[in-house]
């Protein structure tokens, strides 16, 4: 067993939710984070949108047809799902559950609407909002993405204003000014959550018994 795998019978993992406006760089941050921290996994969402060049099914997303996605909604498959820019995105409950049961901590990288649904289900979760340093920086980053039309950029910026205004709903805020620093701060949050007394009780009691 590698050090990144949880031992059988280990306690249930922690569910983290990371949201940010489109272009704030959250996927890059979380990809780096899971490389750096053992026993931390990024959940793979389902989406009805078409794969972009360079994206692969089962890697970036599970790409499914819209009618299949709608069947999955009807079947109650999702912990949360949302319509983002006209495409459907969702987190399939059994996928997340399986990972948490192995003791791995799981990060959902989802939008503000999805985060509200997770909270609404009274699922224990730690939520993190990633902010760009300013509106101007976000605009510059979005324009740097070659494939977006001017109309798409304007729409993303409008939605971004609404999303950033939702930051008070989150437990932690990370400003993505510099990637390495932001990953470091995200990692700090994960490690602090793991160190909570409630989660450390079994180990602490075992240590106490040696005294
Ligand atoms: P993109 O199409 O650029 O990959 O993602 C667009 C938006 O959808 C991003 O804000 C992303 O966080 C969000 N998103 C991706 N997967 C999910 C998901 O499973 N649920 C929800 N609610 N949003 C998601």
Coordinates of N, CA and C and ligand atoms in Angstrom, one line a residue:
X1 N 0.8 -1.2 0.0 CA 0.0 0.0 0.0 C 0.9 1.3 0.0
X2 N 0.6 2.2 -0.9 CA 1.4 3.4 -0.9 C 0.9 4.3 0.2
X3 N 1.8 5.3 0.6 CA 1.5 6.2 1.7 C 0.3 7.1 1.4
X4 N -0.1 7.1 0.1 CA -1.2 8.0 -0.2 C -2.5 7.3 -0.1
X5 N -2.5 6.0 0.3 CA -3.8 5.3 0.5 C -4.1 5.1 1.9
X6 N -5.4 5.2 2.2 CA -5.8 5.1 3.6 C -5.8 3.6 4.0
X7 N -5.5 3.4 5.3 CA -5.6 2.0 5.8 C -7.1 1.6 5.9
X8 N -7.4 0.3 5.6 CA -8.7 -0.2 5.8 C -9.2 0.1 7.2
X9 N -10.5 0.4 7.3 CA -11.1 0.7 8.6 C -10.7 2.1 9.2
X10 N -10.0 2.9 8.4 CA -9.7 4.2 8.9 C -10.9 5.1 8.9
X11 N -10.9 6.2 9.7 CA -12.1 7.0 9.8 C -12.5 7.6 8.5
X12 N -13.7 8.0 8.4 CA -14.3 8.6 7.2 C -13.5 9.9 6.8
X13 N -13.3 10.1 5.5 CA -12.6 11.3 5.1 C -13.4 12.6 5.3
X14 N -12.7 13.7 5.1 CA -13.3 15.0 5.2 C -13.7 15.5 3.8
X15 N -14.9 16.1 3.7 CA -15.3 16.6 2.4 C -15.0 18.1 2.3
X16 N -14.3 18.5 1.4 CA -14.0 19.9 1.1 C -14.7 20.4 -0.1
X17 N -15.2 21.6 -0.1 CA -15.8 22.2 -1.3 C -15.0 23.5 -1.6
X18 N -14.5 23.5 -2.8 CA -13.8 24.7 -3.3 C -14.6 25.4 -4.4
X19 N -14.9 26.6 -4.3 CA -15.6 27.4 -5.3 C -14.8 28.6 -5.6
X20 N -15.0 29.2 -6.8 CA -14.4 30.4 -7.3 C -15.0 30.8 -8.6
X21 N -14.9 32.1 -8.9 CA -15.5 32.4 -10.3 C -14.6 31.8 -11.3
X22 N -15.2 31.5 -12.5 CA -14.5 31.0 -13.6 C -13.3 31.9 -14.0
X23 N -12.1 31.3 -14.1 CA -10.9 32.1 -14.4 C -10.1 32.4 -13.2
X24 N -10.6 32.1 -12.0 CA -9.8 32.4 -10.8 C -8.7 31.4 -10.6
X25 N -8.7 30.3 -11.3 CA -7.6 29.3 -11.3 C -7.8 28.2 -10.3
X26 N -9.0 28.0 -9.9 CA -9.2 27.0 -8.8 C -8.8 25.6 -9.2
X27 N -9.1 25.2 -10.4 CA -8.8 23.8 -10.8 C -7.3 23.6 -10.8
X28 N -6.5 24.5 -11.3 CA -5.0 24.4 -11.2 C -4.6 24.3 -9.7
X29 N -5.1 25.2 -8.9 CA -4.7 25.1 -7.5 C -5.0 23.8 -6.8
X30 N -6.2 23.2 -7.1 CA -6.6 22.0 -6.5 C -5.8 20.8 -7.1
X31 N -5.5 20.9 -8.3 CA -4.7 19.8 -8.9 C -3.3 19.8 -8.2
X32 N -2.7 21.0 -8.0 CA -1.4 21.0 -7.3 C -1.6 20.5 -5.9
X33 N -2.7 20.9 -5.3 CA -2.9 20.6 -3.9 C -2.9 19.1 -3.7
X34 N -3.7 18.4 -4.6 CA -3.8 16.9 -4.4 C -2.5 16.2 -4.7
X35 N -1.6 16.8 -5.6 CA -0.3 16.2 -5.8 C 0.5 16.3 -4.6
X36 N 0.3 17.4 -3.8 CA 1.2 17.7 -2.7 C 0.8 17.0 -1.4
X37 N -0.5 16.8 -1.2 CA -1.0 16.2 0.1 C -1.5 14.8 -0.1
X38 N -0.9 13.9 0.7 CA -1.3 12.5 0.6 C -2.8 12.3 1.1
X39 N -3.5 11.3 0.6 CA -4.8 11.0 1.0 C -5.8 12.1 0.7
X40 N -5.5 12.9 -0.3 CA -6.5 13.9 -0.7 C -6.8 13.7 -2.2
X41 N -8.1 13.7 -2.5 CA -8.5 13.4 -3.9 C -9.4 14.5 -4.4
X42 N -9.3 14.8 -5.7 CA -10.2 15.7 -6.3 C -11.3 14.9 -7.0
X43 N -12.6 15.3 -6.7 CA -13.7 14.5 -7.3 C -13.8 14.9 -8.8
X44 N -14.2 13.9 -9.6 CA -14.4 14.1 -11.0 C -15.9 14.3 -11.3
X45 N -16.3 15.4 -11.8 CA -17.7 15.8 -12.0 C -18.2 15.2 -13.3
X46 N -19.5 15.1 -13.4 CA -20.1 14.8 -14.7 C -20.5 16.1 -15.3
X47 N -20.5 16.1 -16.7 CA -21.0 17.3 -17.3 C -21.6 17.0 -18.7
X48 N -22.5 17.8 -19.1 CA -23.2 17.7 -20.4 C -22.5 18.5 -21.4
X49 N -21.5 19.3 -21.0 CA -20.8 20.1 -22.0 C -19.8 19.3 -22.8
X50 N -19.5 19.7 -24.0 CA -18.6 19.0 -24.9 C -17.2 19.2 -24.4
X51 N -16.3 18.2 -24.6 CA -14.9 18.3 -24.1 C -14.2 19.3 -25.0
X52 N -13.4 20.1 -24.3 CA -12.6 21.1 -25.0 C -11.3 20.4 -25.6
X53 N -10.7 21.0 -26.5 CA -9.4 20.4 -27.0 C -8.5 20.1 -25.9
X54 N -7.9 18.9 -25.8 CA -7.0 18.6 -24.7 C -7.7 17.9 -23.5
X55 N -9.0 18.0 -23.4 CA -9.7 17.4 -22.3 C -10.0 15.9 -22.7
X56 N -10.0 15.0 -21.7 CA -10.3 13.6 -21.9 C -11.4 13.2 -21.0
X57 N -12.3 12.3 -21.6 CA -13.4 11.7 -20.8 C -12.8 10.8 -19.7
X58 N -13.3 11.0 -18.5 CA -12.8 10.2 -17.4 C -11.6 10.8 -16.7
X59 N -11.1 11.9 -17.3 CA -9.9 12.5 -16.7 C -10.3 13.9 -16.2
X60 N -10.7 14.8 -17.1 CA -11.1 16.1 -16.7 C -12.5 16.1 -16.1
X61 N -13.4 15.4 -16.8 CA -14.8 15.2 -16.4 C -15.2 13.9 -16.9
X62 N -16.4 13.4 -16.4 CA -17.1 12.4 -17.1 C -18.1 13.1 -18.1
X63 N -17.8 13.0 -19.3 CA -18.6 13.7 -20.3 C -19.8 12.8 -20.7
X64 N -21.0 13.3 -20.5 CA -22.2 12.5 -20.8 C -23.2 13.4 -21.6
X65 N -24.1 12.8 -22.4 CA -25.1 13.5 -23.2 C -26.1 14.1 -22.2
X66 N -26.6 15.2 -22.7 CA -27.6 16.0 -21.8 C -28.7 15.1 -21.3
X67 N -29.3 14.2 -22.2 CA -30.4 13.4 -21.8 C -30.0 12.4 -20.8
X68 N -28.8 11.9 -20.9 CA -28.2 11.0 -19.9 C -28.1 11.7 -18.5
X69 N -27.6 12.9 -18.6 CA -27.4 13.7 -17.4 C -28.8 13.9 -16.7
X70 N -29.8 14.2 -17.5 CA -31.1 14.5 -17.0 C -31.7 13.2 -16.4
X71 N -31.4 12.1 -17.0 CA -31.8 10.8 -16.4 C -31.2 10.6 -15.0
X72 N -29.9 11.0 -14.9 CA -29.2 10.8 -13.7 C -29.8 11.7 -12.6
X73 N -30.2 13.0 -13.0 CA -30.8 13.9 -12.0 C -32.1 13.2 -11.5
X74 N -32.9 12.7 -12.5 CA -34.2 12.0 -12.1 C -34.0 10.8 -11.2
X75 N -32.9 10.2 -11.4 CA -32.5 9.0 -10.6 C -31.9 9.3 -9.2
X76 N -31.8 10.6 -9.0 CA -31.2 11.0 -7.7 C -29.8 10.7 -7.5
X77 N -29.0 10.7 -8.6 CA -27.6 10.3 -8.6 C -26.7 11.3 -8.0
X78 N -27.1 12.6 -8.0 CA -26.2 13.6 -7.7 C -26.3 14.2 -6.2
X79 N -25.2 14.4 -5.6 CA -25.2 15.2 -4.3 C -25.6 16.6 -4.6
X80 N -25.1 17.1 -5.7 CA -25.4 18.5 -6.2 C -25.3 18.5 -7.7
X81 N -26.0 19.4 -8.3 CA -25.8 19.6 -9.7 C -26.2 21.1 -10.0
X82 N -25.7 21.6 -11.1 CA -26.1 23.0 -11.4 C -26.0 23.2 -12.9
X83 N -26.7 24.2 -13.4 CA -26.6 24.7 -14.8 C -25.7 25.8 -14.7
X84 N -24.5 25.7 -15.4 CA -23.5 26.7 -15.4 C -23.3 27.1 -16.8
X85 N -23.5 28.3 -17.2 CA -23.4 28.8 -18.6 C -24.1 27.9 -19.6
X86 N -25.3 27.4 -19.2 CA -26.1 26.6 -20.1 C -25.7 25.1 -20.2
X87 N -24.7 24.7 -19.5 CA -24.3 23.3 -19.4 C -24.6 22.7 -18.0
X88 N -24.8 21.4 -17.9 CA -25.1 20.8 -16.6 C -23.8 20.2 -16.1
X89 N -23.6 20.4 -14.8 CA -22.5 19.8 -14.1 C -23.0 19.2 -12.8
X90 N -22.4 18.1 -12.4 CA -22.8 17.5 -11.1 C -21.8 16.6 -10.5
X91 N -22.0 16.3 -9.2 CA -21.1 15.4 -8.5 C -22.0 14.2 -8.1
X92 N -21.5 13.0 -8.6 CA -22.3 11.8 -8.4 C -22.0 11.3 -6.9
X93 N -23.1 11.1 -6.2 CA -23.0 10.7 -4.8 C -22.1 9.5 -4.5
X94 N -22.4 8.4 -5.2 CA -21.6 7.1 -4.9 C -20.1 7.3 -5.1
X95 N -19.7 8.1 -6.1 CA -18.3 8.3 -6.3 C -17.6 8.9 -5.1
X96 N -18.2 10.0 -4.6 CA -17.7 10.7 -3.5 C -17.7 9.8 -2.2
X97 N -18.9 9.2 -2.1 CA -19.0 8.3 -0.9 C -18.0 7.3 -0.8
X98 N -17.7 6.6 -1.9 CA -16.7 5.5 -2.0 C -15.3 6.0 -1.5
X99 N -15.0 7.2 -2.0 CA -13.7 7.8 -1.6 C -13.6 8.1 -0.1
X100 N -14.7 8.7 0.3 CA -14.7 9.1 1.8 C -14.6 7.9 2.7
X101 N -15.3 6.8 2.2 CA -15.3 5.6 3.1 C -13.9 5.0 3.2
X102 N -13.1 5.2 2.2 CA -11.7 4.6 2.3 C -10.8 5.5 3.2
X103 N -11.4 6.6 3.7 CA -10.6 7.5 4.6 C -9.9 8.6 3.8
X104 N -10.1 8.6 2.5 CA -9.5 9.8 1.8 C -10.3 11.0 2.0
X105 N -9.6 12.2 2.0 CA -10.4 13.4 2.0 C -10.6 13.8 0.5
X106 N -11.8 14.4 0.3 CA -12.2 14.6 -1.1 C -12.5 16.1 -1.3
X107 N -12.0 16.7 -2.4 CA -12.3 18.1 -2.8 C -13.3 18.1 -3.9
X108 N -14.4 18.8 -3.7 CA -15.3 19.1 -4.8 C -15.0 20.5 -5.3
X109 N -14.7 20.6 -6.6 CA -14.5 21.9 -7.2 C -15.7 22.2 -8.0
X110 N -16.6 23.0 -7.3 CA -18.0 23.2 -7.8 C -18.3 24.7 -7.7
X111 N -19.4 25.1 -8.4 CA -19.8 26.5 -8.4 C -20.6 26.8 -7.1
X112 N -20.9 28.1 -7.0 CA -21.6 28.6 -5.8 C -23.0 27.9 -5.6
X113 N -23.7 27.7 -6.7 CA -25.0 27.0 -6.5 C -24.8 25.6 -6.0
X114 N -23.8 24.9 -6.5 CA -23.5 23.5 -6.0 C -23.2 23.5 -4.6
X115 N -22.3 24.5 -4.1 CA -21.9 24.5 -2.7 C -23.1 24.7 -1.8
X116 N -24.1 25.6 -2.3 CA -25.3 25.8 -1.5 C -26.1 24.5 -1.3
X117 N -26.1 23.7 -2.4 CA -26.9 22.4 -2.3 C -26.2 21.5 -1.3
X118 N -24.9 21.4 -1.3 CA -24.1 20.5 -0.4 C -24.4 21.0 1.1
X119 N -24.4 22.3 1.3 CA -24.7 22.8 2.7 C -26.1 22.5 3.1
X120 N -27.0 22.7 2.1 CA -28.5 22.4 2.3 C -28.8 21.0 2.7
X121 N -27.9 20.1 2.3 CA -28.1 18.7 2.7 C -27.6 18.3 4.0
X122 N -27.1 19.3 4.7 CA -26.5 19.2 6.0 C -25.4 18.1 6.0
X123 N -24.7 18.1 4.9 CA -23.5 17.2 4.9 C -22.3 17.9 5.6
X124 N -21.6 17.3 6.4 CA -20.5 17.9 7.1 C -19.4 18.3 6.0
X125 N -19.1 19.5 5.9 CA -18.1 19.9 4.9 C -17.4 21.2 5.3
X126 N -16.2 21.3 4.8 CA -15.4 22.5 5.0 C -15.3 23.3 3.6
X127 N -15.8 24.5 3.6 CA -15.9 25.2 2.3 C -14.9 26.3 2.2
X128 N -14.3 26.4 1.0 CA -13.2 27.4 0.7 C -13.6 28.2 -0.5
X129 N -13.5 29.5 -0.4 CA -13.7 30.3 -1.6 C -12.4 30.9 -2.1
X130 N -12.1 30.6 -3.4 CA -10.9 31.2 -4.0 C -11.2 32.4 -4.7
X131 N -10.5 33.5 -4.3 CA -10.8 34.8 -5.0 C -9.6 35.3 -5.8
X132 N -9.9 35.8 -7.0 CA -8.8 36.5 -7.7 C -8.4 37.7 -6.9
X133 N -7.2 38.3 -7.1 CA -6.8 39.5 -6.3 C -7.6 40.7 -6.6
X134 N -8.2 40.7 -7.8 CA -9.1 41.9 -8.2 C -9.9 41.5 -9.4
X135 N -10.9 42.4 -9.7 CA -11.7 42.2 -10.9 C -10.8 42.3 -12.2
X136 N -9.8 43.3 -12.1 CA -9.0 43.5 -13.3 C -8.1 42.3 -13.6
X137 N -7.6 41.7 -12.5 CA -6.8 40.5 -12.7 C -7.6 39.3 -13.3
X138 N -8.8 39.2 -12.8 CA -9.7 38.1 -13.4 C -10.0 38.4 -14.8
X139 N -10.3 39.6 -15.2 CA -10.6 40.0 -16.6 C -9.4 39.6 -17.5
X140 N -8.2 40.0 -17.0 CA -7.0 39.7 -17.7 C -6.8 38.2 -17.9
X141 N -7.0 37.4 -16.9 CA -6.9 36.0 -17.0 C -7.9 35.4 -18.0
X142 N -9.1 35.9 -17.9 CA -10.1 35.4 -18.8 C -9.8 35.7 -20.3
X143 N -9.3 36.9 -20.5 CA -8.9 37.3 -21.9 C -7.7 36.5 -22.4
X144 N -6.9 36.0 -21.4 CA -5.7 35.2 -21.8 C -6.1 33.8 -22.3
X145 N -7.3 33.4 -22.0 CA -7.8 32.1 -22.5 C -8.3 32.3 -23.9
X146 N -7.5 31.8 -24.9 CA -7.8 32.1 -26.3 C -9.2 31.7 -26.8
X147 N -9.8 30.6 -26.2 CA -11.0 30.1 -26.9 C -12.3 30.8 -26.6
X148 N -12.3 31.8 -25.6 CA -13.5 32.4 -25.3 C -13.8 33.6 -26.2
X149 N -15.1 33.7 -26.6 CA -15.5 34.9 -27.4 C -15.7 36.1 -26.4
X150 N -15.7 37.3 -27.0 CA -16.0 38.5 -26.2 C -17.3 38.4 -25.4
X151 N -18.3 37.8 -26.0 CA -19.6 37.7 -25.4 C -19.5 36.7 -24.2
X152 N -18.7 35.6 -24.4 CA -18.5 34.6 -23.3 C -17.8 35.3 -22.1
X153 N -16.8 36.1 -22.5 CA -16.0 36.7 -21.4 C -16.9 37.7 -20.6
X154 N -17.7 38.5 -21.3 CA -18.6 39.4 -20.6 C -19.5 38.7 -19.7
X155 N -20.0 37.5 -20.2 CA -21.0 36.7 -19.4 C -20.3 36.2 -18.1
X156 N -19.1 35.7 -18.3 CA -18.3 35.1 -17.2 C -18.0 36.2 -16.2
X157 N -17.7 37.4 -16.6 CA -17.4 38.5 -15.7 C -18.7 38.9 -14.9
X158 N -19.8 38.9 -15.6 CA -21.1 39.3 -14.9 C -21.4 38.2 -13.8
X159 N -21.2 37.0 -14.2 CA -21.5 35.9 -13.2 C -20.5 36.0 -12.1
X160 N -19.2 36.3 -12.4 CA -18.1 36.4 -11.4 C -18.5 37.4 -10.3
X161 N -19.0 38.5 -10.7 CA -19.4 39.5 -9.7 C -20.4 39.0 -8.7
X162 N -21.4 38.2 -9.2 CA -22.4 37.6 -8.3 C -21.7 36.6 -7.4
X163 N -20.8 35.8 -8.0 CA -20.2 34.7 -7.2 C -19.3 35.2 -6.1
X164 N -18.5 36.2 -6.5 CA -17.6 36.8 -5.5 C -18.4 37.3 -4.3
X165 N -19.6 37.9 -4.6 CA -20.4 38.4 -3.5 C -20.9 37.3 -2.6
X166 N -20.8 36.1 -3.0 CA -21.2 34.9 -2.1 C -20.1 34.5 -1.1
X167 N -19.0 35.2 -1.1 CA -17.8 34.7 -0.3 C -18.2 34.5 1.2
X168 N -19.1 35.4 1.8 CA -19.4 35.2 3.2 C -20.1 33.8 3.6
X169 N -20.5 33.1 2.5 CA -21.1 31.8 2.8 C -20.1 30.7 3.1
X170 N -18.8 31.0 2.9 CA -17.7 30.0 3.0 C -16.9 30.1 4.3
X171 N -16.4 29.0 4.7 CA -15.6 28.9 5.9 C -14.2 29.6 5.8
X172 N -13.6 29.5 4.6 CA -12.2 30.0 4.4 C -12.2 30.7 3.1
X173 N -11.3 31.7 3.1 CA -11.0 32.5 1.8 C -9.5 32.3 1.5
X174 N -9.3 32.0 0.2 CA -7.9 32.0 -0.3 C -7.8 32.9 -1.5
X175 N -6.9 33.9 -1.4 CA -6.7 34.8 -2.6 C -5.6 34.2 -3.5
X176 N -6.0 34.0 -4.7 CA -5.0 33.4 -5.7 C -4.2 34.5 -6.3
X177 N -3.3 35.0 -5.6 CA -2.4 36.0 -6.1 C -1.2 35.4 -6.8
X178 N -0.6 34.4 -6.1 CA 0.5 33.7 -6.7 C 0.3 32.2 -6.4
X179 N 0.4 31.4 -7.4 CA -0.1 30.0 -7.4 C 0.5 29.2 -6.2
X180 N 1.9 29.2 -6.1 CA 2.5 28.4 -5.0 C 2.1 28.9 -3.6
X181 N 1.9 30.2 -3.4 CA 1.5 30.7 -2.1 C 0.1 30.2 -1.8
X182 N -0.8 30.3 -2.9 CA -2.2 30.0 -2.7 C -2.3 28.5 -2.4
X183 N -1.5 27.7 -3.1 CA -1.6 26.2 -2.8 C -1.1 25.9 -1.4
X184 N -0.1 26.7 -0.9 CA 0.4 26.5 0.4 C -0.7 26.8 1.4
X185 N -1.4 27.9 1.2 CA -2.5 28.3 2.1 C -3.7 27.3 2.1
X186 N -4.0 26.8 0.9 CA -5.0 25.7 0.8 C -4.6 24.5 1.6
X187 N -3.3 24.1 1.4 CA -2.8 23.0 2.2 C -2.9 23.2 3.7
X188 N -2.6 24.4 4.1 CA -2.7 24.7 5.5 C -4.1 24.5 6.1
X189 N -5.1 24.8 5.3 CA -6.5 24.6 5.7 C -6.8 23.1 5.8
X190 N -6.4 22.3 4.8 CA -6.6 20.9 4.8 C -6.0 20.3 6.1
X191 N -4.7 20.6 6.3 CA -4.0 20.0 7.5 C -4.6 20.5 8.8
X192 N -5.1 21.7 8.9 CA -5.7 22.2 10.1 C -7.0 21.4 10.4
X193 N -7.8 21.2 9.3 CA -9.0 20.4 9.5 C -8.7 19.0 9.9
X194 N -7.7 18.4 9.4 CA -7.3 17.0 9.8 C -6.9 17.0 11.3
X195 N -6.3 18.1 11.8 CA -5.8 18.2 13.1 C -6.9 18.5 14.2
X196 N -8.1 18.7 13.8 CA -9.2 19.0 14.8 C -9.2 17.9 15.8
X197 N -9.5 18.3 17.0 CA -9.6 17.4 18.2 C -10.5 16.2 17.9
X198 N -11.6 16.5 17.4 CA -12.6 15.4 17.1 C -12.0 14.3 16.2
X199 N -11.3 14.8 15.2 CA -10.7 13.8 14.2 C -9.5 13.2 14.8
X200 N -8.8 13.8 15.7 CA -7.6 13.2 16.3 C -7.8 12.4 17.5
X201 N -9.1 12.3 17.9 CA -9.4 11.7 19.2 C -8.8 10.3 19.4
X202 N -9.1 9.4 18.4 CA -8.6 8.0 18.5 C -7.1 8.0 18.7
X203 N -6.4 8.7 17.9 CA -4.9 8.7 18.1 C -4.5 9.3 19.4
X204 N -5.1 10.4 19.8 CA -4.8 11.1 21.0 C -5.1 10.2 22.2
X205 N -6.2 9.4 22.2 CA -6.5 8.5 23.2 C -5.5 7.4 23.3
X206 N -5.0 6.9 22.1 CA -4.0 5.8 22.1 C -2.7 6.3 22.7
X207 N -2.4 7.6 22.5 CA -1.2 8.2 23.0 C -1.3 8.3 24.6
X208 N -2.5 8.8 24.9 CA -2.8 9.0 26.4 C -2.7 7.7 27.1
X209 N -3.1 6.5 26.5 CA -3.0 5.2 27.1 C -1.6 4.8 27.4
X210 N -0.6 5.4 26.7 CA 0.8 5.0 26.9 C 1.4 5.7 28.1
X211 N 0.6 6.7 28.7 CA 1.2 7.4 29.8 C 0.8 6.7 31.1
Ligands
LIG1 P1 -15.7 24.6 -17.0 O1 -16.8 24.3 -18.0 O2 -15.0 25.8 -17.2 O3 -14.8 23.4 -16.8 O4 -16.5 24.8 -15.6 C1 -17.5 25.8 -15.5 C2 -17.9 25.9 -14.1 O5 -18.6 24.7 -13.6 C3 -16.8 26.1 -13.0 O6 -17.2 27.2 -12.2 C4 -16.8 24.8 -12.3 O7 -16.4 25.0 -10.9 C5 -18.2 24.4 -12.3 N1 -18.3 23.0 -12.1 C6 -17.5 22.0 -12.5 N2 -18.0 20.8 -12.0 C7 -19.1 21.0 -11.3 C8 -20.0 20.2 -10.5 O8 -19.8 19.0 -10.4 N3 -21.0 20.9 -9.9 C9 -21.1 22.2 -9.9 N4 -22.1 22.7 -9.2 N5 -20.3 23.0 -10.6 C10 -19.3 22.4 -11.3

